[in-house]
XYZ file of N, CA and C in Angstrom:
459
model
N 51.773 46.212 111.490
C 52.032 45.301 110.397
C 52.766 44.085 110.946
N 52.532 42.950 110.383
C 53.210 41.733 110.781
C 54.254 41.383 109.742
N 55.478 41.045 110.186
C 56.526 40.699 109.239
C 56.385 39.257 108.794
N 56.499 39.058 107.516
C 56.543 37.719 106.937
C 57.595 37.756 105.855
N 58.171 36.616 105.526
C 59.198 36.575 104.487
C 58.639 36.989 103.126
N 57.319 36.903 102.968
C 56.692 37.269 101.702
C 56.043 38.651 101.779
N 56.504 39.479 102.689
C 55.972 40.830 102.824
C 55.387 41.035 104.200
N 54.781 42.168 104.383
C 54.135 42.508 105.646
C 52.652 42.650 105.383
N 51.850 41.988 106.199
C 50.405 42.096 106.090
C 49.981 43.269 106.965
N 49.234 44.187 106.388
C 48.790 45.373 107.116
C 47.746 44.974 108.144
N 47.892 45.499 109.347
C 46.949 45.264 110.420
C 45.574 45.778 110.003
N 44.529 44.996 110.274
C 43.175 45.372 109.869
C 42.653 46.583 110.632
N 43.307 46.978 111.738
C 42.856 48.109 112.542
C 43.350 49.462 112.051
N 44.132 49.481 110.969
C 44.632 50.744 110.432
C 44.385 50.798 108.931
N 44.419 51.989 108.390
C 44.313 52.184 106.943
C 45.688 52.609 106.460
N 46.245 51.880 105.499
C 47.559 52.212 104.951
C 47.392 52.603 103.492
N 47.984 53.743 103.148
C 48.020 54.198 101.765
C 49.475 54.338 101.363
N 49.747 54.153 100.092
C 51.087 54.386 99.555
C 50.946 55.537 98.571
N 51.649 56.651 98.879
C 51.453 57.879 98.116
C 52.770 58.376 97.529
N 52.656 59.213 96.513
C 53.814 59.900 95.945
C 54.304 60.894 97.001
N 55.580 60.822 97.416
C 56.070 61.708 98.478
C 55.983 63.195 98.130
N 56.044 63.538 96.842
C 55.997 64.950 96.437
C 54.576 65.498 96.420
N 53.634 64.720 95.921
C 52.281 65.231 95.723
C 51.286 64.758 96.775
N 51.571 63.642 97.436
C 50.618 63.074 98.384
C 49.514 62.278 97.726
N 49.563 62.165 96.405
C 48.548 61.408 95.664
C 48.887 59.914 95.712
N 47.875 59.045 95.765
C 48.130 57.605 95.769
C 48.876 57.166 94.501
N 49.806 56.222 94.661
C 50.521 55.654 93.516
C 49.750 54.435 93.023
N 50.071 53.987 91.807
C 49.431 52.774 91.290
C 49.971 51.555 92.021
N 49.161 50.509 92.089
C 49.559 49.273 92.750
C 50.881 48.765 92.177
N 51.815 48.448 93.053
C 53.114 47.937 92.638
C 54.186 49.011 92.536
N 53.794 50.304 92.516
C 54.774 51.385 92.473
C 55.225 51.733 93.886
N 56.474 52.141 94.009
C 57.000 52.541 95.309
C 56.475 53.918 95.681
N 56.247 54.123 96.963
C 55.789 55.407 97.473
C 55.924 55.452 98.979
N 55.537 56.585 99.543
C 55.623 56.782 100.985
C 54.418 56.159 101.683
N 54.669 55.563 102.830
C 53.605 54.950 103.625
C 52.896 56.030 104.448
N 51.570 56.070 104.318
C 50.735 56.957 105.129
C 49.771 56.070 105.900
N 49.761 56.229 107.217
C 48.942 55.384 108.073
C 47.843 56.231 108.712
N 46.609 55.754 108.625
C 45.478 56.397 109.294
C 44.963 55.417 110.329
N 44.839 55.901 111.543
C 44.363 55.045 112.630
C 43.030 55.575 113.145
N 41.931 54.984 112.669
C 40.623 55.433 113.158
C 40.465 55.098 114.645
N 39.875 56.028 115.374
C 39.670 55.823 116.801
C 38.384 56.543 117.196
N 37.480 55.865 117.870
C 36.201 56.473 118.214
C 36.336 57.546 119.293
N 37.395 57.492 120.089
C 37.578 58.436 121.193
C 38.340 59.703 120.793
N 39.076 59.647 119.702
C 39.900 60.783 119.284
C 39.667 61.057 117.808
N 40.003 62.267 117.359
C 39.920 62.535 115.922
C 40.843 61.584 115.153
N 40.570 61.424 113.890
C 41.387 60.546 113.050
C 42.820 61.054 113.010
N 43.757 60.157 113.171
C 45.170 60.479 113.101
C 45.721 59.914 111.796
N 46.241 60.785 110.930
C 46.837 60.365 109.660
C 48.289 60.779 109.700
N 49.200 59.815 109.530
C 50.614 60.091 109.707
C 51.419 59.664 108.486
N 52.230 60.575 107.967
C 53.191 60.251 106.916
C 54.442 59.735 107.617
N 54.867 58.529 107.291
C 55.950 57.890 108.026
C 57.339 58.239 107.509
N 57.462 58.643 106.244
C 58.774 58.874 105.651
C 59.393 57.598 105.097
N 58.749 56.458 105.337
C 59.243 55.172 104.837
C 58.704 54.929 103.429
N 59.529 54.302 102.592
C 59.113 53.949 101.241
C 58.854 52.451 101.149
N 57.791 52.067 100.440
C 57.477 50.665 100.198
C 56.608 50.581 98.952
N 56.181 49.366 98.627
C 55.212 49.168 97.538
C 54.280 48.040 97.942
N 53.076 48.080 97.363
C 52.085 47.050 97.660
C 52.427 45.781 96.894
N 52.230 44.640 97.539
C 52.427 43.338 96.911
C 51.046 42.818 96.531
N 50.883 42.418 95.293
C 49.574 41.908 94.870
C 49.469 40.411 95.137
N 48.261 39.924 95.118
C 48.014 38.503 95.322
C 47.739 38.186 96.775
N 47.158 37.020 97.016
C 46.815 36.633 98.390
C 48.060 36.255 99.196
N 47.957 36.426 100.490
C 49.043 36.053 101.386
C 49.034 34.540 101.591
N 50.193 33.900 101.623
C 50.241 32.454 101.870
C 49.652 32.052 103.223
N 49.595 33.008 104.175
C 49.054 32.666 105.495
C 47.532 32.690 105.508
N 46.916 33.168 104.413
C 45.469 33.182 104.327
C 44.836 34.511 104.656
N 45.598 35.460 105.215
C 45.021 36.778 105.503
C 44.783 37.503 104.189
N 43.745 38.312 104.161
C 43.332 38.936 102.907
C 43.600 40.429 102.841
N 44.125 41.015 103.899
C 44.367 42.454 103.883
C 45.579 42.805 103.010
N 45.764 44.076 102.743
C 46.872 44.587 101.934
C 48.212 44.079 102.465
N 49.119 43.765 101.529
C 50.486 43.390 101.896
C 51.452 44.390 101.279
N 52.510 44.717 102.029
C 53.540 45.616 101.516
C 54.887 44.916 101.578
N 55.791 45.380 100.730
C 57.084 44.717 100.574
C 58.000 44.869 101.776
N 57.873 45.930 102.523
C 58.800 46.228 103.608
C 59.553 47.504 103.261
N 60.521 47.852 104.072
C 61.228 49.116 103.896
C 62.099 49.090 102.648
N 61.859 50.050 101.747
C 62.672 50.200 100.541
C 63.609 51.389 100.648
N 63.407 52.222 101.630
C 64.221 53.423 101.804
C 63.423 54.465 102.563
N 63.914 55.706 102.502
C 63.257 56.811 103.187
C 63.084 57.978 102.240
N 62.129 58.816 102.543
C 61.853 60.012 101.762
C 62.877 61.100 102.097
N 63.283 61.173 103.345
C 64.172 62.229 103.801
C 65.607 61.733 103.916
N 66.451 62.501 104.580
C 67.857 62.140 104.719
C 68.121 61.223 105.905
N 67.094 60.880 106.657
C 67.289 60.013 107.811
C 67.660 58.603 107.354
N 68.463 57.949 108.156
C 68.831 56.560 107.903
C 68.294 55.708 109.045
N 67.700 54.592 108.728
C 67.210 53.664 109.740
C 68.324 52.677 110.052
N 68.677 52.573 111.328
C 69.758 51.676 111.739
C 69.471 51.183 113.141
N 69.383 49.878 113.308
C 69.159 49.246 114.617
C 67.996 49.893 115.355
N 66.879 50.009 114.677
C 65.654 50.557 115.245
C 65.788 52.010 115.698
N 66.730 52.738 115.095
C 66.879 54.170 115.345
C 66.820 54.896 114.013
N 66.409 56.156 114.056
C 66.509 57.010 112.886
C 67.661 57.971 113.119
N 68.629 57.945 112.214
C 69.819 58.772 112.354
C 69.771 59.923 111.367
N 70.140 61.096 111.844
C 70.112 62.299 111.030
C 71.538 62.771 110.737
N 71.783 63.345 109.551
C 73.103 63.920 109.272
C 73.507 64.972 110.304
N 72.533 65.649 110.907
C 72.860 66.665 111.915
C 73.528 66.046 113.145
N 73.270 64.767 113.403
C 73.916 64.110 114.531
C 75.420 63.955 114.286
N 75.809 63.706 113.043
C 77.234 63.618 112.720
C 77.862 65.003 112.863
N 77.118 66.035 112.471
C 77.620 67.405 112.648
C 77.793 67.734 114.129
N 76.901 67.264 114.984
C 77.049 67.449 116.434
C 78.324 66.792 116.932
N 78.574 65.579 116.455
C 79.786 64.869 116.869
C 81.038 65.624 116.417
N 81.004 66.088 115.187
C 82.159 66.815 114.652
C 82.408 68.106 115.433
N 81.348 68.775 115.845
C 81.478 70.011 116.626
C 82.147 69.754 117.975
N 81.970 68.562 118.512
C 82.581 68.219 119.806
C 84.040 67.798 119.671
N 84.485 67.590 118.438
C 85.869 67.153 118.193
C 86.474 68.051 117.119
N 86.912 69.230 117.536
C 87.432 70.236 116.601
C 88.686 69.756 115.869
N 89.394 68.799 116.440
C 90.618 68.292 115.801
C 90.310 67.423 114.574
N 89.066 67.046 114.406
C 88.676 66.187 113.286
C 88.151 67.044 112.132
N 88.791 66.914 110.974
C 88.388 67.718 109.820
C 87.157 67.136 109.127
N 87.094 65.847 108.987
C 85.959 65.191 108.331
C 85.542 63.965 109.121
N 84.244 63.678 109.074
C 83.695 62.462 109.690
C 82.674 61.884 108.739
N 82.740 60.566 108.550
C 81.737 59.863 107.761
C 81.352 58.602 108.507
N 80.050 58.391 108.629
C 79.548 57.189 109.272
C 79.030 56.255 108.193
N 79.588 55.061 108.136
C 79.182 54.046 107.166
C 78.369 52.992 107.902
N 77.158 52.747 107.418
C 76.284 51.722 107.991
C 76.273 50.565 107.011
N 77.011 49.537 107.317
C 77.195 48.397 106.425
C 76.237 47.288 106.829
N 75.600 46.673 105.870
C 74.601 45.650 106.159
C 73.224 46.271 106.056
N 72.273 45.785 106.857
C 70.933 46.358 106.825
C 70.604 46.967 108.184
N 69.404 47.495 108.310
C 69.008 48.202 109.520
C 68.958 47.298 110.744
N 68.781 45.997 110.551
C 68.672 45.075 111.685
C 70.044 44.619 112.198
N 71.014 44.555 111.321
C 72.324 44.080 111.735
C 73.378 44.505 110.753
N 74.589 44.281 111.109
C 75.691 44.705 110.273
C 76.677 45.472 111.119
N 77.510 46.219 110.453
C 78.580 46.912 111.144
C 78.498 48.404 110.847
N 78.741 49.208 111.865
C 78.838 50.655 111.696
C 80.305 51.033 111.824
N 80.782 51.862 110.894
C 82.179 52.301 110.895
C 82.198 53.823 110.803
N 82.889 54.464 111.750
C 83.074 55.907 111.711
C 84.488 56.182 111.216
N 84.588 56.812 110.047
C 85.885 57.169 109.486
C 86.119 58.653 109.750
N 87.273 58.937 110.350
C 87.579 60.281 110.802
C 88.911 60.730 110.215
N 88.926 61.957 109.724
C 90.168 62.573 109.284
C 90.638 63.450 110.434
N 91.673 62.986 111.134
C 92.153 63.700 112.316
C 93.516 63.197 112.730
N 94.015 63.660 113.871
C 95.360 63.295 114.327
C 95.456 61.816 114.720
N 96.393 61.102 114.109
C 96.576 59.679 114.414
C 97.400 59.463 115.681
N 98.081 60.507 116.143
C 98.968 60.357 117.295
C 98.271 60.608 118.632
N 96.967 60.831 118.640
C 96.214 61.063 119.872
C 95.531 59.768 120.300
N 96.085 59.084 121.318
C 95.504 57.798 121.734
C 94.125 57.929 122.383
N 93.764 59.120 122.863
C 92.466 59.326 123.498
C 91.349 59.588 122.494
N 91.702 59.959 121.253
C 90.681 60.311 120.274
C 89.678 59.183 120.026
N 90.108 57.942 119.774
C 89.111 56.871 119.574
C 88.195 56.668 120.787
N 88.747 56.774 121.979
C 87.949 56.619 123.208
C 86.935 57.748 123.306
N 87.376 58.982 123.059
C 86.479 60.135 123.125
C 85.395 60.047 122.057
N 85.757 59.598 120.844
C 84.770 59.447 119.779
C 83.721 58.404 120.137
N 84.150 57.291 120.741
C 83.190 56.256 121.158
C 82.204 56.805 122.185
N 82.718 57.580 123.149
C 81.845 58.176 124.168
C 80.853 59.148 123.532
N 81.330 59.957 122.599
C 80.453 60.903 121.917
C 79.389 60.159 121.116
N 79.794 59.098 120.420
C 78.822 58.306 119.652
C 77.737 57.741 120.558
N 78.157 57.214 121.695
C 77.188 56.649 122.642
C 76.188 57.722 123.087
N 76.680 58.935 123.329
C 75.809 60.019 123.805
C 74.923 60.582 122.694
N 75.465 60.744 121.500
C 74.722 61.399 120.411
C 73.881 60.408 119.609
N 74.468 59.243 119.270
C 73.786 58.285 118.408
C 73.130 57.135 119.178
N 73.636 56.844 120.366
C 73.064 55.758 121.151
C 73.684 54.404 120.870
N 74.777 54.361 120.117
C 75.492 53.105 119.873
C 76.939 53.417 119.527
N 77.762 52.384 119.491
C 79.167 52.524 119.153
C 79.422 51.981 117.766
N 80.559 52.363 117.203
C 80.963 51.873 115.903
C 82.461 51.639 115.919
N 82.919 50.927 114.928
C 84.346 50.775 114.729
C 84.884 52.148 114.318
N 86.005 52.561 114.896
C 86.588 53.877 114.608
C 87.822 53.688 113.733
N 87.856 54.410 112.617
C 89.029 54.417 111.745
C 89.509 55.857 111.619
N 90.736 56.099 112.069
C 91.325 57.439 111.998
C 92.130 57.543 110.717
């Protein structure tokens, strides 16, 4: 898909459907649903993939002149994964981090802004008198999540 400020134009080499995440049935034009992509290929069997991303079809012609289907862009996800900086983050990753830091009773990761930019803040309920805790948490975040965040104890 190509990004445009007025939506994303679906690549002509794939088939995109927007379906109800519970039933798999196509939704009506303009309704939000899960993106399902089918990529026809003469060398391999047809590959049909449910992406977990939510969007809706935009009606009307594209200002750029292309005539294929247009979609609004990411509206959310079907599952508990969060999209952040081109990564999909799972709640289990926060549980992994918490398991590595037994001194921390609670951890919450706040992703402020949108998936492309913004600030990530990890709020931790733990000992404030341990000067190594923020350093250790940053290292764990880098290993488990692949990025760092502001740490608030």
